[in-house]
Short mmCIF file of C-alpha atoms in Angstrom, two decimals:
data_model
loop_
_atom_site.label_atom_id
_atom_site.label_comp_id
_atom_site.label_asym_id
_atom_site.label_seq_id
_atom_site.Cartn_x
_atom_site.Cartn_y
_atom_site.Cartn_z
CA UNK A 1 0.43 21.79 21.06
CA UNK A 2 2.58 19.98 18.07
CA UNK A 3 3.51 22.84 15.65
CA UNK A 4 3.42 20.30 12.76
CA UNK A 5 0.94 18.36 11.08
CA UNK A 6 1.10 15.30 9.18
CA UNK A 7 1.12 16.16 5.39
CA UNK A 8 1.33 12.90 2.99
CA UNK A 9 2.97 9.75 3.41
CA UNK A 10 5.26 9.42 0.18
CA UNK A 11 6.62 6.41 -1.52
CA UNK A 12 9.73 6.19 -3.89
CA UNK A 13 8.78 3.94 -6.77
CA UNK A 14 9.57 4.03 -10.69
CA UNK A 15 6.81 4.76 -11.94
CA UNK A 16 3.95 7.91 -10.17
CA UNK A 17 1.04 7.52 -12.01
CA UNK A 18 1.02 3.82 -12.12
CA UNK A 19 1.36 2.65 -8.46
CA UNK A 20 -0.96 5.64 -7.29
CA UNK A 21 -3.47 4.60 -9.64
CA UNK A 22 -3.13 0.72 -7.91
CA UNK A 23 -3.69 2.48 -3.86
CA UNK A 24 -6.67 4.57 -5.29
CA UNK A 25 -8.57 1.89 -6.90
CA UNK A 26 -7.60 -0.69 -4.04
CA UNK A 27 -8.92 1.95 -1.26
CA UNK A 28 -11.29 3.82 -3.62
CA UNK A 29 -9.98 6.97 -4.11
CA UNK A 30 -9.12 9.60 -6.87
CA UNK A 31 -5.71 9.98 -7.95
CA UNK A 32 -4.46 13.83 -8.38
CA UNK A 33 -1.71 13.11 -11.29
CA UNK A 34 0.22 16.43 -10.14
CA UNK A 35 2.09 18.57 -12.13
CA UNK A 36 4.26 16.38 -13.52
CA UNK A 37 4.73 12.33 -14.01
CA UNK A 38 7.04 12.56 -11.28
CA UNK A 39 4.50 12.33 -8.48
CA UNK A 40 1.11 11.52 -7.69
CA UNK A 41 -1.59 11.98 -4.90
CA UNK A 42 -3.90 9.47 -3.96
CA UNK A 43 -6.96 11.81 -2.25
CA UNK A 44 -9.41 10.07 -0.20
CA UNK A 45 -13.66 10.44 0.05
CA UNK A 46 -13.22 13.26 1.71
CA UNK A 47 -10.69 14.53 -1.10
CA UNK A 48 -7.41 15.37 0.99
CA UNK A 49 -4.47 13.68 0.30
CA UNK A 50 -3.27 10.57 1.57
CA UNK A 51 -0.06 9.21 -0.49
CA UNK A 52 1.92 9.90 -2.24
CA UNK A 53 3.81 8.50 -4.91
CA UNK A 54 7.62 10.05 -6.62
CA UNK A 55 9.76 8.92 -8.69
CA UNK A 56 12.95 7.63 -8.04
CA UNK A 57 15.46 7.07 -10.98
CA UNK A 58 17.13 3.97 -9.91
CA UNK A 59 14.63 2.72 -7.58
CA UNK A 60 15.75 -1.13 -6.01
CA UNK A 61 12.57 -2.29 -3.97
CA UNK A 62 12.53 -3.61 -0.38
CA UNK A 63 13.11 -7.22 0.50
CA UNK A 64 10.56 -8.46 2.64
CA UNK A 65 11.94 -10.18 5.17
CA UNK A 66 15.10 -8.43 5.62
CA UNK A 67 18.24 -6.68 6.88
CA UNK A 68 19.95 -6.15 3.73
CA UNK A 69 17.10 -4.68 1.84
CA UNK A 70 14.39 -3.71 4.56
CA UNK A 71 11.53 -2.36 4.22
CA UNK A 72 11.87 0.62 5.16
CA UNK A 73 7.72 1.01 5.78
CA UNK A 74 5.03 -0.78 4.79
CA UNK A 75 0.84 -0.05 5.02
CA UNK A 76 -1.36 -1.73 6.95
CA UNK A 77 -4.79 -1.73 5.90
CA UNK A 78 -7.56 -3.09 7.61
CA UNK A 79 -10.66 -5.36 6.22
CA UNK A 80 -13.58 -6.92 8.62
CA UNK A 81 -12.76 -10.52 8.69
CA UNK A 82 -15.84 -10.84 6.56
CA UNK A 83 -14.47 -10.12 3.18
CA UNK A 84 -10.71 -10.73 3.46
CA UNK A 85 -11.01 -13.60 0.91
CA UNK A 86 -12.83 -10.65 -1.34
CA UNK A 87 -9.83 -7.78 -0.90
CA UNK A 88 -7.45 -10.64 -1.33
CA UNK A 89 -8.88 -11.88 -4.69
CA UNK A 90 -9.36 -7.41 -5.79
CA UNK A 91 -5.37 -6.67 -4.63
CA UNK A 92 -3.97 -9.93 -6.36
CA UNK A 93 -6.87 -8.32 -9.85
CA UNK A 94 -5.09 -4.88 -9.24
CA UNK A 95 -1.15 -6.40 -9.34
CA UNK A 96 -0.55 -6.81 -5.99
CA UNK A 97 1.34 -10.37 -5.09
CA UNK A 98 0.86 -12.71 -1.82
CA UNK A 99 4.38 -13.49 -0.18
CA UNK A 100 3.38 -14.10 3.22
CA UNK A 101 -0.04 -16.09 4.11
CA UNK A 102 -2.28 -16.50 7.37
CA UNK A 103 -0.99 -19.36 8.70
CA UNK A 104 -4.04 -20.99 8.70
CA UNK A 105 -6.36 -18.54 9.95
CA UNK A 106 -2.81 -18.34 12.74
CA UNK A 107 -1.85 -14.82 12.14
CA UNK A 108 -4.52 -11.52 11.68
CA UNK A 109 -2.52 -9.90 8.28
CA UNK A 110 -1.62 -11.78 4.94
CA UNK A 111 1.30 -9.44 3.34
CA UNK A 112 1.23 -8.76 -0.14
CA UNK A 113 3.87 -6.48 -2.22
CA UNK A 114 2.29 -3.30 -4.43
CA UNK A 115 3.63 -3.60 -8.14
CA UNK A 116 6.36 -1.59 -7.30
CA UNK A 117 7.48 -3.95 -4.65
CA UNK A 118 6.53 -2.15 -1.06
CA UNK A 119 5.27 -4.38 1.62
CA UNK A 120 1.76 -3.99 2.83
CA UNK A 121 -0.76 -5.74 4.71
CA UNK A 122 -4.03 -6.96 4.57
CA UNK A 123 -4.95 -6.65 8.80
CA UNK A 124 -8.36 -8.58 9.91
CA UNK A 125 -10.16 -5.61 11.81
CA UNK A 126 -13.00 -6.08 13.77
CA UNK A 127 -15.21 -3.15 12.08
#
């Protein structure tokens, strides 16, 4: 049996509270701002922390796709097929940018950048 358990995924960014707000609003979760402006977390509907955001001075966003400035990690967010367009409108209104569409439906995902430049995907799911 493993001793460690998964704690939280942490994303570097220039403004932790702004990015926490983006993800909390997109996922329907809440922001726990922490003790200072250098750290913020988002909590799921059960109150468990799921994502955290850490201030990084001199932050340089990844470039997608790029070998020179790789993404290092990205989040795949599941979206039922019937709600993909609605989900896209919502993430764009929150400040995301579409950087790769689904090629007229030939791919089952679309790639976006969050307000700090981290890539994430809206992926079709069957639930």
